[in-house]
Amino acid sequence: MSKFSDLTRLPDARGHFGPYGGRFVSETLSFALDDLEKTYMRLRDDPDFQAEFDYDLAHYVGRPSPLYHAERWSKKLGGARIWLKREDLNHTGAHKVNNTLGQVMLARRLGKTRIIAETGAGMHGVATATIAALFGLECIVFMGAKDIERQAPNVARMRMLGSEVRTVTSGSATLKDAMNEALRDWVATVDDTFYVIGSVAGPHPYPAMVKEFQKVIGQETERQMMEKTGRLPDLLIACVGGGSNAMGLFAQFLHQPGVKMRGVEAAGEGLESGRHSATISAGQVGVLHGSKSYLLQDAAGQIEEAHSISAGLDYPGVGPEHSHLHDIGRVEYVSITDAEAVDATFQLSRLEGILPALESAHAIADAMRVAPALPPEHTIVVNLSGRGDKDLDTLLKAAPERFQNPAKTGDGKEGA
Ligand SMILES: *Cc1c(COP(=O)(O)O)cnc(C)c1O
């Protein structure tokens, strides 16, 4: 047995991954979380629930998502062969919908009629509003006033889907304030309300539950790699905001020591600039959003604002399981700057005709860094967590010079 064989059994009964996770909430919420945990544990092994989940994943989300061998890109880099797990092809364009579907189905089984969520950039808000519309449930999304201003298209999308976007003006009027407000609402409404959390974060049982709903990514990947190459991948790479697309890919392979893993955080303008979201690489241990993990905080323990060009990585915490996987050395956590992510976005677009989300571009950029030094029989799976259309405005502002017509060759024909 490998020293990692126990990892698939985490968290323990109280929601701990090593020293991380747990449940740091008021008594009222603790009762609600007990209820949720009981129902979830029962449904997890209920074939009817699983069948309903699988059906909607297949017919509404569009799973399984393809595993695509990026041959042209691999060849250009030289070295390892790279496959892309195409979560960008899911309905709503990212992996988040796997989780919101699972949680809203759970809410229905618990008899809840009202859904709440918090959102920073609006991606989790849109994914939640989508599934609330699918099942005809009332949905309220808490969002900081500053984010509402910065993310107008996603606010419009949520309202179009029939959700209420509630403005949060307290504190810095961003994601962490929206999280506090959602928790406050939940304390008062817990009888009829379900709180949908968007990543492998929050109090127990959310990190375990969200991992379970996202695990389909790694399960499909294992099957697809066995079909295509006859063996497991050598290396997995995924970006890490809260860490749900990464956990979704990694979970299936944690006990396989031959499968290496890299989690890629956002270094923003550089770790030394102080403007980044590299929670594990540059944060300290503390409590946020009801659980213990690495997070960005100042000397007085106040939560600091995270920065990244990709809105979805802009989260001052990280799921507790990632903190544990870091400490025990199972996953290597690295970071990629805004500039490197932008560059990777253009490379993949030009070489493969795929516009990746800026979040996913962090994983792409890391693959560009490591693949050339690896032997050609080596295989890498990069989780392409989302599509990039949503980031066009950001890219136009960040790199206007790259939106020119291709250069012509001297004879007037297009350059090769
Ligand atoms: C939200 C988001 C992320 C980051 O969230 P995780 O929980 O870390 O997966 C990554 N990629 C995309 C496309 C997203 O929308």
XYZ file of N, CA and C in Angstrom, residues 158-370:
639
model
N -28.058 36.414 -14.673
C -28.785 35.859 -13.518
C -30.218 36.368 -13.486
N -30.396 37.669 -13.791
C -31.760 38.226 -13.768
C -32.583 37.635 -14.905
N -31.949 37.414 -16.047
C -32.631 36.805 -17.181
C -33.123 35.399 -16.833
N -32.352 34.716 -15.983
C -32.714 33.360 -15.565
C -33.756 33.370 -14.441
N -34.159 34.566 -14.019
C -35.230 34.674 -13.029
C -34.755 34.776 -11.597
N -33.441 34.975 -11.375
C -32.930 35.094 -10.013
C -32.876 36.550 -9.565
N -32.903 36.729 -8.231
C -32.704 38.062 -7.667
C -31.223 38.226 -7.333
N -30.623 39.315 -7.761
C -29.244 39.607 -7.377
C -29.307 40.660 -6.277
N -28.855 40.269 -5.080
C -28.966 41.195 -3.951
C -27.621 41.870 -3.694
N -27.647 43.209 -3.683
C -26.428 43.999 -3.538
C -25.924 44.001 -2.106
N -24.639 43.702 -1.926
C -24.017 43.732 -0.602
C -23.067 44.931 -0.550
N -23.332 45.847 0.395
C -22.528 47.070 0.451
C -21.591 47.100 1.654
N -21.677 46.083 2.536
C -20.839 46.098 3.744
C -19.371 45.817 3.395
N -18.479 46.155 4.293
C -17.051 45.878 4.150
C -16.476 46.413 2.858
N -15.766 45.560 2.111
C -15.157 46.006 0.865
C -16.112 45.799 -0.317
N -17.343 45.359 -0.017
C -18.381 45.162 -1.053
C -17.918 44.214 -2.156
N -17.184 43.142 -1.746
C -16.755 42.122 -2.712
C -17.135 40.728 -2.195
N -16.460 39.719 -2.727
C -16.856 38.322 -2.473
C -16.953 37.948 -0.998
N -15.942 38.310 -0.182
C -15.977 37.853 1.206
C -17.165 38.475 1.957
N -17.563 39.680 1.578
C -18.719 40.315 2.212
C -20.011 39.647 1.756
N -20.040 39.241 0.490
C -21.206 38.512 -0.024
C -21.330 37.161 0.687
N -20.174 36.521 0.994
C -20.191 35.249 1.719
C -20.779 35.443 3.114
N -20.330 36.503 3.804
C -20.851 36.781 5.143
C -22.350 37.022 5.109
N -22.791 37.775 4.103
C -24.204 38.130 3.990
C -25.054 36.883 3.709
N -24.535 35.995 2.870
C -25.272 34.756 2.554
C -25.411 33.904 3.814
N -24.320 33.799 4.596
C -24.380 33.027 5.846
C -25.383 33.656 6.817
N -25.399 34.994 6.870
C -26.329 35.700 7.751
C -27.777 35.420 7.349
N -28.028 35.478 6.048
C -29.377 35.173 5.543
C -29.768 33.751 5.931
N -28.804 32.839 5.777
C -29.100 31.419 6.002
C -29.485 31.143 7.452
N -28.808 31.821 8.401
C -29.129 31.641 9.822
C -30.605 31.940 10.059
N -31.121 32.953 9.371
C -32.497 33.393 9.613
C -33.521 32.602 8.814
N -33.089 31.876 7.768
C -34.060 31.277 6.843
C -33.882 29.774 6.673
N -33.077 29.182 7.552
C -32.574 27.840 7.321
C -33.685 26.779 7.155
N -34.895 27.073 7.679
C -35.979 26.087 7.560
C -36.387 25.812 6.117
N -36.444 26.867 5.294
C -36.907 26.641 3.918
C -35.829 26.922 2.864
N -34.591 27.238 3.327
C -33.571 27.705 2.386
C -32.367 26.772 2.313
N -31.847 26.584 1.118
C -30.619 25.815 0.907
C -29.530 26.757 0.404
N -28.357 26.667 1.008
C -27.232 27.519 0.629
C -26.325 26.724 -0.314
N -26.225 27.154 -1.557
C -25.397 26.470 -2.546
C -24.004 27.107 -2.559
N -22.995 26.368 -2.109
C -21.613 26.884 -2.094
C -20.907 26.429 -3.369
N -20.083 27.323 -3.928
C -19.577 27.136 -5.287
C -18.253 26.423 -5.433
N -17.590 26.098 -4.318
C -16.323 25.392 -4.463
C -16.163 24.414 -3.302
N -15.007 23.736 -3.248
C -14.781 22.754 -2.181
C -14.392 23.466 -0.886
N -15.150 24.503 -0.537
C -14.869 25.340 0.622
C -16.097 25.353 1.527
N -16.061 26.180 2.583
C -17.195 26.270 3.493
C -17.123 25.208 4.578
N -18.109 25.231 5.511
C -18.111 24.274 6.628
C -18.455 22.859 6.159
N -17.996 21.857 6.910
C -18.374 20.470 6.667
C -19.896 20.360 6.644
N -20.548 19.668 5.703
C -19.971 18.729 4.732
C -19.703 19.299 3.329
N -19.730 20.635 3.171
C -19.607 21.169 1.805
C -18.345 20.719 1.051
N -17.145 20.816 1.654
C -15.958 20.439 0.860
C -16.030 18.988 0.354
N -16.555 18.086 1.196
C -16.671 16.676 0.798
C -17.744 16.503 -0.268
N -18.836 17.240 -0.086
C -19.986 17.124 -0.974
C -19.671 17.663 -2.367
N -19.040 18.826 -2.396
C -18.723 19.444 -3.686
C -17.703 18.589 -4.435
N -16.749 18.021 -3.693
C -15.797 17.108 -4.324
C -16.542 15.936 -4.963
N -17.489 15.402 -4.223
C -18.256 14.247 -4.713
C -18.997 14.586 -6.013
N -19.593 15.778 -6.063
C -20.343 16.171 -7.266
C -19.405 16.463 -8.446
N -18.170 16.853 -8.169
C -17.227 17.159 -9.251
C -16.365 15.955 -9.635
N -16.461 14.888 -8.850
C -15.593 13.728 -9.061
C -15.762 13.095 -10.435
N -16.904 13.359 -11.047
C -17.190 12.819 -12.380
C -16.090 13.214 -13.381
N -15.444 14.346 -13.155
C -14.376 14.792 -14.075
C -13.242 13.770 -14.092
N -12.783 13.375 -12.910
C -11.677 12.423 -12.820
C -12.084 11.007 -13.203
N -13.330 10.647 -12.869
C -13.806 9.303 -13.238
C -13.826 9.148 -14.748
N -14.358 10.156 -15.433
C -14.360 10.104 -16.908
C -12.934 10.102 -17.446
N -12.081 10.929 -16.853
C -10.697 11.035 -17.330
C -9.982 9.696 -17.233
N -10.156 9.001 -16.110
C -9.519 7.699 -15.951
C -9.951 6.743 -17.059
N -11.270 6.685 -17.273
C -11.806 5.790 -18.302
C -11.272 6.186 -19.687
N -11.311 7.481 -19.968
C -10.902 7.954 -21.300
C -9.410 7.751 -21.541
N -8.593 7.953 -20.522
C -7.146 7.740 -20.701
C -6.841 6.255 -20.900
N -7.552 5.395 -20.172
C -7.341 3.949 -20.338
C -7.695 3.545 -21.768
N -8.797 4.096 -22.292
C -9.202 3.794 -23.669
C -8.176 4.283 -24.684
N -7.665 5.484 -24.465
C -6.825 6.118 -25.473
C -5.362 5.693 -25.378
N -4.867 5.471 -24.151
C -3.434 5.201 -23.997
C -3.167 3.886 -23.267
N -4.202 3.277 -22.714
C -4.019 2.008 -22.022
C -3.390 2.132 -20.649
N -3.185 3.354 -20.171
C -2.665 3.495 -18.801
C -3.086 4.830 -18.184
N -2.770 4.970 -16.909
C -3.137 6.204 -16.220
C -2.223 7.338 -16.672
N -2.702 8.582 -16.565
C -1.832 9.718 -16.915
C -0.678 9.838 -15.909
N 0.439 10.429 -16.348
C 1.576 10.639 -15.445
C 1.406 11.892 -14.604
N 0.709 12.882 -15.177
C 0.611 14.170 -14.486
C -0.750 14.808 -14.756
N -1.347 15.362 -13.688
C -2.593 16.119 -13.821
C -2.293 17.568 -13.465
N -2.865 18.495 -14.228
C -2.685 19.916 -13.911
C -4.047 20.602 -13.915
N -4.343 21.359 -12.850
C -5.609 22.098 -12.793
C -5.391 23.418 -12.068
N -6.152 24.436 -12.447
C -6.075 25.704 -11.730
C -6.827 25.577 -10.403
N -6.437 26.418 -9.442
C -7.045 26.366 -8.111
C -7.495 27.760 -7.681
N -8.814 27.920 -7.586
C -9.375 29.122 -6.961
C -9.770 28.667 -5.568
N -11.017 28.196 -5.429
C -11.409 27.480 -4.214
C -10.926 26.044 -4.301
N -10.806 25.556 -5.545
C -10.213 24.237 -5.753
C -11.158 23.141 -6.215
N -12.349 23.495 -6.747
C -13.308 22.421 -7.065
C -13.014 21.696 -8.375
N -12.555 22.406 -9.407
C -12.267 21.671 -10.642
C -11.031 20.804 -10.440
N -10.081 21.294 -9.631
C -8.881 20.503 -9.330
C -9.244 19.258 -8.520
N -10.041 19.419 -7.450
C -10.424 18.253 -6.635
C -11.220 17.266 -7.477
N -12.081 17.806 -8.359
C -12.893 16.946 -9.225
C -12.030 16.062 -10.097
N -10.921 16.608 -10.578
C -10.003 15.812 -11.398
C -9.118 14.914 -10.530
N -8.595 15.448 -9.424
C -7.599 14.730 -8.618
C -8.197 13.550 -7.833
N -9.436 13.726 -7.325
C -9.996 12.787 -6.336
C -9.839 11.325 -6.760
N -10.083 11.058 -8.027
C -10.067 9.692 -8.533
C -8.666 9.065 -8.487
N -7.626 9.898 -8.398
C -6.248 9.409 -8.539
C -5.394 9.583 -7.283
N -5.987 10.103 -6.202
C -5.181 10.469 -5.026
C -4.365 9.310 -4.473
N -4.927 8.090 -4.572
C -4.254 6.932 -3.984
C -3.276 6.288 -4.964
N -3.150 6.837 -6.166
C -2.253 6.283 -7.184
C -0.955 7.078 -7.188
N 0.091 6.591 -6.522
C 1.301 7.411 -6.373
C 1.982 7.723 -7.712
N 1.689 6.919 -8.743
C 2.300 7.164 -10.051
C 1.718 8.368 -10.774
N 0.576 8.855 -10.286
C -0.048 10.013 -10.926
C 0.326 11.272 -10.147
N 1.195 12.096 -10.734
C 1.600 13.338 -10.076
C 0.543 14.410 -10.333
N 0.503 15.408 -9.456
C -0.515 16.452 -9.594
C 0.053 17.827 -9.294
N -0.393 18.788 -10.081
C -0.012 20.184 -9.833
C -1.267 21.050 -9.771
N -1.388 21.827 -8.700
C -2.473 22.795 -8.554
C -1.899 24.177 -8.823
N -2.547 24.926 -9.701
C -1.969 26.201 -10.140
C -2.790 27.375 -9.617
N -2.175 28.158 -8.747
C -2.844 29.332 -8.193
C -2.512 30.566 -9.034
N -3.272 31.633 -8.772
C -3.060 32.874 -9.529
C -2.051 33.759 -8.816
N -0.921 34.003 -9.473
C 0.095 34.895 -8.896
C -0.208 36.361 -9.223
N -1.293 36.615 -9.966
C -1.697 37.996 -10.255
C -0.571 38.813 -10.841
N -0.253 39.920 -10.179
C 0.832 40.793 -10.660
C 2.181 40.362 -10.096
N 2.221 39.186 -9.474
C 3.462 38.658 -8.885
C 3.283 38.493 -7.387
N 3.848 37.414 -6.822
C 3.662 37.151 -5.390
C 4.194 38.297 -4.540
N 5.307 38.901 -5.002
C 5.923 39.969 -4.196
C 5.130 41.271 -4.272
N 4.234 41.398 -5.262
C 3.448 42.635 -5.415
C 2.354 42.737 -4.352
N 2.026 41.605 -3.730
C 0.915 41.610 -2.780
C -0.433 41.544 -3.484
N -0.440 41.675 -4.803
C -1.711 41.616 -5.555
C -1.801 40.268 -6.270
N -2.301 39.258 -5.555
C -2.392 37.909 -6.108
C -3.503 37.136 -5.391
N -3.711 35.886 -5.796
C -4.681 35.011 -5.120
C -4.030 33.685 -4.756
N -2.717 33.721 -4.523
C -1.977 32.481 -4.285
C -2.043 32.108 -2.810
N -3.203 31.588 -2.420
C -3.508 31.324 -1.020
C -2.554 30.321 -0.379
N -2.273 29.224 -1.081
C -1.399 28.202 -0.499
C 0.063 28.639 -0.607
N 0.439 29.163 -1.762
C 1.837 29.560 -1.977
C 2.252 30.707 -1.060
N 1.325 31.600 -0.709
C 1.732 32.800 0.009
C 0.796 33.210 1.145
N -0.084 32.309 1.595
C -1.021 32.671 2.659
C -0.662 32.052 3.998
N -1.505 32.264 5.014
C -1.328 31.640 6.325
C -2.600 30.916 6.717
N -2.477 30.037 7.709
C -3.632 29.269 8.160
C -4.557 30.144 9.002
N -5.840 30.027 8.743
C -6.840 30.766 9.521
C -8.222 30.202 9.255
N -9.252 30.922 9.714
C -10.620 30.455 9.514
C -11.375 31.453 8.647
N -11.995 30.935 7.593
C -12.806 31.759 6.693
C -13.974 30.907 6.218
N -15.149 31.529 6.103
C -16.272 30.844 5.480
C -16.580 29.519 6.208
N -16.369 29.503 7.528
C -16.763 28.332 8.320
C -15.800 27.167 8.319
N -14.593 27.348 7.756
C -13.640 26.241 7.848
C -12.195 26.729 7.917
N -11.315 25.819 8.370
C -9.918 26.180 8.592
C -9.093 25.774 7.371
N -8.274 26.705 6.892
C -7.476 26.435 5.703
C -6.436 27.547 5.549
N -5.630 27.451 4.507
C -4.769 28.584 4.179
C -5.645 29.709 3.651
N -5.286 30.944 3.972
C -6.010 32.083 3.406
C -5.135 33.329 3.404
N -5.638 34.325 2.691
C -4.892 35.588 2.609
C -5.383 36.501 3.718
N -4.482 36.805 4.670
C -4.878 37.685 5.763
C -3.702 38.572 6.146
N -4.033 39.713 6.756
C -2.948 40.608 7.180
C -2.480 40.214 8.583
N -1.521 40.970 9.140
C -0.924 40.619 10.425
C -1.966 40.568 11.538
N -3.048 41.360 11.398
C -4.087 41.388 12.428
C -5.152 40.324 12.213
N -4.967 39.485 11.185
C -5.925 38.417 10.936
C -7.117 38.849 10.094
N -7.078 40.070 9.544
C -8.157 40.521 8.662
C -7.973 39.908 7.271
N -9.076 39.465 6.668
C -9.005 38.865 5.328
C -8.610 39.925 4.313
N -7.627 39.581 3.491
C -7.190 40.512 2.459
C -7.884 40.198 1.145
N -8.055 41.212 0.323
C -8.689 41.009 -0.966
C -7.735 40.276 -1.902
N -8.296 39.324 -2.662
C -7.469 38.595 -3.619
C -7.496 39.316 -4.961
N -6.423 39.133 -5.748
C -6.362 39.750 -7.078
C -5.935 38.728 -8.113
N -6.632 38.729 -9.231
C -6.220 37.933 -10.382
C -6.935 38.481 -11.602
N -6.282 38.358 -12.759
C -6.956 38.780 -13.993
C -8.160 37.879 -14.269
N -8.130 36.651 -13.717
C -9.260 35.753 -13.905
C -10.157 35.834 -12.692
N -11.370 36.295 -12.913
C -12.300 36.548 -11.812
C -12.561 35.299 -10.980
N -12.541 34.130 -11.608
C -12.889 32.902 -10.903
C -11.808 32.407 -9.954
N -10.597 32.950 -10.061
C -9.524 32.535 -9.137
C -9.356 33.531 -7.997
N -10.169 34.581 -8.057
C -10.076 35.717 -7.171
C -10.741 35.423 -5.828
N -10.245 34.449 -5.075
C -10.885 34.028 -3.830
C -9.812 33.996 -2.748
N -10.037 34.650 -1.588
C -8.973 34.762 -0.581
C -8.718 33.485 0.219
N -9.517 32.438 0.005
C -9.301 31.167 0.706
C -9.012 30.060 -0.274
N -8.996 28.828 0.227
C -8.850 27.656 -0.631
C -9.461 26.479 0.121
N -9.987 25.516 -0.596
C -10.612 24.367 0.054
C -9.649 23.683 1.008
N -10.145 23.228 2.192
C -9.276 22.646 3.221
C -8.515 21.404 2.751
N -9.092 20.629 1.846
C -8.405 19.416 1.392
C -7.114 19.776 0.647
N -7.148 20.879 -0.090
C -5.932 21.307 -0.797
C -4.820 21.672 0.196
N -5.207 22.324 1.302
C -4.205 22.689 2.311
C -3.516 21.433 2.833
N -4.322 20.394 3.059
C -3.778 19.126 3.549
C -2.901 18.460 2.480
N -3.385 18.422 1.251
C -2.619 17.779 0.174
C -1.292 18.501 -0.056
N -1.301 19.797 0.207
C -0.056 20.565 0.129
C 0.900 20.156 1.243
N 0.392 20.150 2.486
C 1.252 19.872 3.643
C 1.900 18.488 3.568
N 1.141 17.502 3.070
C 1.700 16.146 3.031
C 2.460 15.885 1.736
N 2.477 16.865 0.844
C 3.272 16.743 -0.376
C 2.634 15.894 -1.467
N 1.336 15.641 -1.375
C 0.693 14.825 -2.422
C 0.530 15.627 -3.714
N 0.191 16.914 -3.574
C 0.014 17.781 -4.746
C 1.015 18.923 -4.635
N 1.624 19.274 -5.769
C 2.530 20.419 -5.763
C 1.732 21.663 -6.178
N 1.801 22.705 -5.358
C 1.065 23.933 -5.669
C 2.041 24.987 -6.168
N 1.719 25.539 -7.315
C 2.585 26.522 -7.961
C 1.716 27.702 -8.362
N 2.333 28.741 -8.924
C 1.505 29.871 -9.340
C 1.950 30.426 -10.695
N 1.011 31.078 -11.347
C 1.194 31.636 -12.690
C 0.677 33.075 -12.661
N 1.427 33.992 -13.266
C 1.022 35.403 -13.229
C -0.059 35.707 -14.272
N -0.669 36.881 -14.120
C -1.655 37.360 -15.100
C -1.057 37.328 -16.506
N 0.164 37.857 -16.635
C 0.780 37.983 -17.964
C 1.002 36.604 -18.589
N 1.460 35.648 -17.782
C 1.672 34.287 -18.303
C 0.350 33.637 -18.727
N -0.707 33.915 -17.962
C -2.019 33.336 -18.289
C -2.550 33.923 -19.596
N -2.376 35.221 -19.771
C -2.831 35.868 -21.012
C -2.085 35.271 -22.199
N -0.775 35.113 -22.052
C 0.030 34.549 -23.133
C -0.439 33.125 -23.483
N -0.705 32.333 -22.466
C -1.150 30.955 -22.689
C -2.498 30.926 -23.412
N -3.370 31.893 -23.087
C -4.677 31.976 -23.736
C -4.512 32.117 -25.245
N -3.595 32.999 -25.645
C -3.383 33.210 -27.082
C -2.719 32.001 -27.738
N -1.772 31.389 -27.045
C -1.113 30.206 -27.621
C -2.109 29.103 -27.921
N -2.968 28.794 -26.954
C -3.913 27.694 -27.159
C -4.931 28.057 -28.248
N -5.354 29.316 -28.274
C -6.299 29.755 -29.302
C -5.707 29.563 -30.691
N -4.446 29.961 -30.863
C -3.809 29.908 -32.185
C -3.449 28.487 -32.588
N -3.042 27.662 -31.612
C -2.545 26.324 -31.961
C -3.628 25.258 -32.011
N -4.708 25.465 -31.275
C -5.725 24.411 -31.207
C -7.125 24.902 -31.543
N -7.289 26.216 -31.746
C -8.634 26.713 -32.010
C -9.548 26.596 -30.803
N -8.959 26.697 -29.627
C -9.738 26.629 -28.380
C -9.423 27.869 -27.549
N -10.470 28.649 -27.240
C -10.284 29.826 -26.387
C -10.539 29.413 -24.940
N -9.483 29.268 -24.131
C -9.703 28.827 -22.745
C -10.129 29.993 -21.851
N -10.860 29.692 -20.779
C -11.126 30.698 -19.752
C -9.789 31.148 -19.174
N -9.701 32.375 -18.701
C -8.445 32.850 -18.109
C -8.062 32.026 -16.883
N -9.062 31.507 -16.164
C -8.761 30.625 -15.031
C -7.988 29.408 -15.540
N -8.589 28.720 -16.527
C -7.978 27.504 -17.075
C -6.619 27.805 -17.699
N -6.446 29.020 -18.207
C -5.182 29.393 -18.853
C -4.014 29.317 -17.868
N -4.294 29.416 -16.572
C -3.227 29.240 -15.579
C -2.682 27.815 -15.620
N -3.583 26.844 -15.794
C -3.153 25.447 -15.900
C -2.441 25.222 -17.236
N -2.963 25.839 -18.291
C -2.337 25.743 -19.619
C -0.894 26.272 -19.546
N -0.732 27.432 -18.901
C 0.595 28.062 -18.805
C 1.558 27.169 -18.019
N 1.050 26.506 -16.998
C 1.922 25.623 -16.220
C 2.349 24.415 -17.058
N 1.425 23.909 -17.880
C 1.779 22.789 -18.769
C 2.869 23.230 -19.744
N 2.771 24.461 -20.238
C 3.793 24.989 -21.151
C 5.155 25.035 -20.473
N 5.140 25.253 -19.156
C 6.375 25.355 -18.391
C 7.010 23.975 -18.169
N 6.169 22.962 -17.881
C 6.753 21.660 -17.498
C 6.865 20.646 -18.638
